[in-house]
Amino acid sequence: MNYSDLKQIVHHLKKAVPCSNCKKKFENEEFEVLSTFGNEGLFHLYCHKCRNQLLVHVAIVHPNQKKKPLERERGEFKKPHTQTQIITPNEILDMHIFLDRFNGDFKKLFTLP
Ligand SMILES: [Zn+2]
């Protein structure tokens, strides 16, 4: 995910995702990029008006990814289609509880009992 992708995602989120509590639209300074990996990004949105917080997971899907390279060169490459998934405050709370208890032992976490 490059800077241009990030800019488009923030632009998309500003239009499509209002604050879930007070319905205010988010401004640039209310966005924080937590992480990006491949075509996916995790964003933290903080509403300055009501202090609501949202975690948003975004995956970029290129609808014409399967087209032949030649067709792309003709300028048919469309803007990435973004899919947003809103994480609820309860899920954030679950994550906080998990992190409080997590001792950093990833090996144990991914080992079957
Ligand atoms: Zn709000």
XYZ file of N, CA and C and ligand atoms in Angstrom:
340
model
N 0.848 -1.192 0.000
C 0.000 0.000 0.000
C 0.887 1.248 0.000
N 0.707 2.099 -1.011
C 1.559 3.286 -1.090
C 0.812 4.535 -0.608
N 1.513 5.660 -0.673
C 0.946 6.910 -0.158
C -0.324 7.300 -0.899
N -0.327 7.072 -2.215
C -1.499 7.405 -3.025
C -2.711 6.570 -2.596
N -2.476 5.277 -2.332
C -3.553 4.406 -1.839
C -4.100 4.943 -0.515
N -3.172 5.298 0.373
C -3.572 5.802 1.692
C -4.433 7.054 1.559
N -3.999 7.945 0.666
C -4.738 9.189 0.466
C -6.155 8.891 -0.032
N -6.262 7.939 -0.959
C -7.578 7.583 -1.502
C -8.459 6.947 -0.442
N -7.852 6.123 0.402
C -8.623 5.460 1.454
C -9.160 6.483 2.438
N -8.293 7.413 2.867
C -8.741 8.438 3.807
C -9.858 9.265 3.171
N -9.684 9.595 1.887
C -10.704 10.351 1.158
C -12.033 9.577 1.152
N -11.934 8.277 0.873
C -13.124 7.412 0.833
C -13.778 7.317 2.217
N -12.949 7.123 3.241
C -13.486 6.970 4.604
C -14.179 8.256 5.066
N -13.581 9.406 4.689
C -14.176 10.681 5.078
C -15.587 10.814 4.519
N -15.779 10.313 3.310
C -17.101 10.410 2.686
C -18.052 9.333 3.191
N -17.530 8.125 3.382
C -18.402 6.978 3.614
C -18.607 6.617 5.077
N -17.687 7.033 5.948
C -17.789 6.598 7.340
C -17.888 7.798 8.293
N -19.111 8.133 8.703
C -19.251 9.183 9.719
C -19.054 8.586 11.111
N -18.946 9.442 12.114
C -18.832 8.964 13.485
C -20.077 8.134 13.810
N -19.873 6.955 14.372
C -21.003 6.061 14.647
C -21.854 6.582 15.802
N -21.331 7.522 16.555
C -22.059 8.051 17.709
C -22.804 9.348 17.378
N -22.073 10.371 16.916
C -22.710 11.676 16.670
C -22.920 11.961 15.189
N -22.511 11.046 14.313
C -22.706 11.151 12.857
C -21.890 12.265 12.192
N -20.973 12.878 12.947
C -20.115 13.907 12.358
C -19.158 13.256 11.358
N -18.829 13.998 10.286
C -17.842 13.471 9.346
C -16.446 13.677 9.927
N -15.575 12.715 9.681
C -14.213 12.803 10.213
C -13.352 13.743 9.369
N -12.445 14.450 10.017
C -11.504 15.338 9.332
C -10.142 14.643 9.248
N -9.284 15.176 8.400
C -7.963 14.569 8.189
C -7.215 14.310 9.491
N -7.252 15.311 10.402
C -6.467 15.187 11.628
C -7.045 14.155 12.602
N -8.227 13.626 12.284
C -8.838 12.620 13.152
C -8.501 11.189 12.705
N -7.723 11.104 11.629
C -7.304 9.796 11.126
C -5.898 9.466 11.607
N -5.692 8.215 11.946
C -4.357 7.743 12.294
C -4.181 6.379 11.628
N -3.074 6.214 10.930
C -2.796 4.927 10.305
C -2.074 4.056 11.323
N -2.709 2.959 11.715
C -2.081 2.077 12.704
C -1.110 1.119 12.040
N -1.545 0.527 10.928
C -0.651 -0.386 10.231
C -1.145 -0.620 8.817
N -0.209 -0.960 7.947
C -0.583 -1.392 6.603
C 0.203 -2.651 6.312
N -0.449 -3.563 5.610
C 0.225 -4.799 5.223
C -0.368 -5.245 3.893
N 0.458 -5.253 2.852
C -0.041 -5.618 1.523
C -1.136 -4.668 1.098
N -2.294 -5.219 0.776
C -3.428 -4.395 0.341
C -4.347 -4.028 1.493
N -3.907 -4.255 2.719
C -4.781 -4.008 3.856
C -4.208 -2.932 4.777
N -5.115 -2.213 5.395
C -4.688 -1.170 6.315
C -5.615 -1.101 7.510
N -5.060 -0.695 8.639
C -5.854 -0.544 9.848
C -5.782 0.923 10.277
N -6.958 1.540 10.415
C -7.032 2.964 10.720
C -7.741 3.188 12.042
N -7.238 4.189 12.763
C -7.866 4.588 14.012
C -8.496 5.953 13.774
N -9.795 6.064 14.036
C -10.506 7.326 13.846
C -10.965 7.818 15.208
N -10.637 9.074 15.506
C -10.991 9.643 16.797
C -11.855 10.877 16.566
N -13.087 10.844 17.051
C -14.007 11.962 16.866
C -13.718 13.030 17.922
N -13.302 14.208 17.441
C -12.982 15.296 18.372
C -14.226 15.853 19.052
N -15.399 15.638 18.424
C -16.636 16.203 18.969
C -17.137 15.383 20.167
N -17.276 14.072 19.999
C -17.879 13.260 21.069
C -16.889 12.254 21.664
N -15.639 12.293 21.219
C -14.571 11.426 21.737
C -14.803 9.945 21.471
N -15.631 9.669 20.467
C -15.855 8.292 20.048
C -14.629 7.819 19.251
N -14.332 6.539 19.331
C -13.196 5.996 18.592
C -13.641 4.838 17.725
N -13.076 4.777 16.532
C -13.387 3.678 15.628
C -12.090 3.066 15.129
N -12.088 1.762 15.005
C -10.997 1.094 14.313
C -11.579 0.608 12.990
N -10.937 0.963 11.895
C -11.458 0.580 10.586
C -10.406 -0.232 9.843
N -10.834 -1.396 9.401
C -9.957 -2.260 8.608
C -10.344 -2.103 7.144
N -9.367 -1.807 6.293
C -9.640 -1.574 4.876
C -8.819 -2.546 4.040
N -9.483 -3.183 3.080
C -8.777 -4.042 2.130
C -9.023 -3.499 0.731
N -7.960 -3.220 0.001
C -8.103 -2.704 -1.365
C -8.287 -3.879 -2.316
N -9.368 -3.803 -3.092
C -9.620 -4.826 -4.097
C -9.588 -4.146 -5.457
N -8.691 -4.581 -6.301
C -8.643 -4.037 -7.655
C -9.570 -4.885 -8.525
N -10.717 -4.315 -8.939
C -11.707 -5.107 -9.669
C -11.196 -5.634 -11.002
N -10.218 -4.955 -11.610
C -9.736 -5.411 -12.922
C -8.348 -6.032 -12.818
N -8.059 -6.589 -11.652
C -6.738 -7.156 -11.425
C -6.426 -8.317 -12.377
N -7.497 -8.999 -12.836
C -7.279 -10.175 -13.677
C -7.144 -9.818 -15.159
N -7.324 -8.541 -15.507
C -7.195 -8.136 -16.901
C -5.755 -8.264 -17.356
N -5.609 -8.398 -18.679
C -4.258 -8.512 -19.227
C -3.520 -7.187 -19.054
N -2.214 -7.250 -18.852
C -1.436 -6.019 -18.650
C -1.637 -4.986 -19.751
N -1.823 -5.465 -21.008
C -2.004 -4.545 -22.130
C -3.198 -3.625 -21.922
N -4.274 -4.203 -21.422
C -5.491 -3.422 -21.236
C -5.290 -2.334 -20.176
N -4.485 -2.658 -19.208
C -4.212 -1.671 -18.167
C -3.419 -0.492 -18.720
N -2.516 -0.801 -19.641
C -1.673 0.258 -20.191
C -2.468 1.277 -20.986
N -3.672 0.911 -21.409
C -4.480 1.857 -22.171
C -5.208 2.847 -21.268
N -4.840 2.854 -20.017
C -5.435 3.839 -19.115
C -6.767 3.403 -18.564
N -7.026 2.100 -18.577
C -8.308 1.625 -18.059
C -8.248 1.301 -16.572
N -7.083 1.529 -16.023
C -6.906 1.200 -14.617
C -7.788 2.094 -13.754
N -8.716 1.479 -13.071
C -9.661 2.255 -12.266
C -9.127 2.470 -10.855
N -9.754 3.391 -10.190
C -9.402 3.630 -8.791
C -9.617 2.360 -7.986
N -8.772 2.104 -7.015
C -8.999 0.894 -6.223
C -10.346 0.950 -5.510
N -11.015 -0.178 -5.525
C -12.290 -0.272 -4.832
C -12.005 -0.649 -3.383
N -12.453 0.148 -2.467
C -12.129 -0.149 -1.077
C -13.318 -0.770 -0.351
N -13.019 -1.692 0.490
C -14.040 -2.301 1.328
C -13.718 -1.925 2.756
N -14.692 -1.418 3.445
C -14.418 -1.042 4.822
C -15.160 -1.957 5.780
N -14.535 -2.188 6.877
C -15.144 -3.016 7.907
C -14.988 -2.250 9.213
N -16.113 -1.936 9.827
C -16.063 -1.144 11.042
C -16.002 -2.049 12.261
N -15.071 -1.741 13.128
C -14.925 -2.514 14.351
C -15.625 -1.752 15.470
N -16.457 -2.431 16.212
C -17.274 -1.769 17.234
C -16.461 -1.510 18.506
N -16.934 -0.557 19.343
C -16.232 -0.298 20.619
C -16.067 -1.554 21.464
N -17.050 -2.471 21.409
C -16.941 -3.722 22.164
C -15.743 -4.542 21.721
N -15.514 -4.550 20.405
C -14.379 -5.304 19.884
C -13.063 -4.660 20.315
N -13.065 -3.312 20.403
C -11.857 -2.616 20.874
C -11.597 -2.987 22.334
N -12.689 -3.028 23.119
C -12.590 -3.400 24.528
C -12.039 -4.820 24.663
N -12.567 -5.736 23.830
C -12.071 -7.115 23.832
C -10.571 -7.130 23.563
N -10.141 -6.297 22.609
C -8.727 -6.259 22.250
C -7.885 -5.718 23.410
N -8.426 -4.678 24.083
C -7.721 -4.126 25.245
C -7.551 -5.194 26.324
N -8.638 -5.946 26.574
C -8.588 -6.992 27.598
C -7.577 -8.061 27.197
N -7.619 -8.420 25.915
C -6.690 -9.432 25.417
C -5.240 -8.959 25.587
N -4.986 -7.676 25.220
C -3.614 -7.158 25.287
C -3.132 -7.026 26.727
N -4.076 -6.690 27.635
C -3.704 -6.595 29.054
C -3.212 -7.932 29.584
N -3.877 -8.997 29.086
C -3.531 -10.335 29.596
C -2.407 -10.994 28.815
N -2.148 -10.500 27.601
C -1.181 -11.147 26.718
C 0.243 -10.866 27.190
N 1.010 -11.928 27.352
C 2.373 -11.770 27.879
C 3.428 -11.685 26.775
N 2.982 -11.625 25.515
C 3.923 -11.474 24.410
C 4.434 -12.789 23.847
N 3.923 -13.903 24.377
C 4.375 -15.211 23.924
C 3.561 -15.647 22.701
N 4.035 -15.225 21.499
C 3.318 -15.558 20.275
C 3.390 -17.050 19.972
N 4.484 -17.679 20.342
C 4.675 -19.101 20.070
C 3.563 -19.914 20.754
N 3.303 -19.541 21.993
C 2.268 -20.221 22.756
C 0.886 -19.929 22.179
N 0.721 -18.656 21.729
C -0.567 -18.220 21.192
C -0.966 -19.024 19.965
N 0.015 -19.357 19.113
C -0.292 -20.050 17.873
C -0.027 -21.547 17.931
N 0.249 -22.059 19.110
C 0.459 -23.493 19.250
C -0.840 -24.128 19.761
N -1.263 -25.193 19.103
C -2.484 -25.875 19.512
C -2.240 -26.583 20.851
N -3.216 -26.535 21.726
C -3.042 -27.189 23.026
C -2.962 -28.725 22.879
Zn -18.622 11.728 17.248
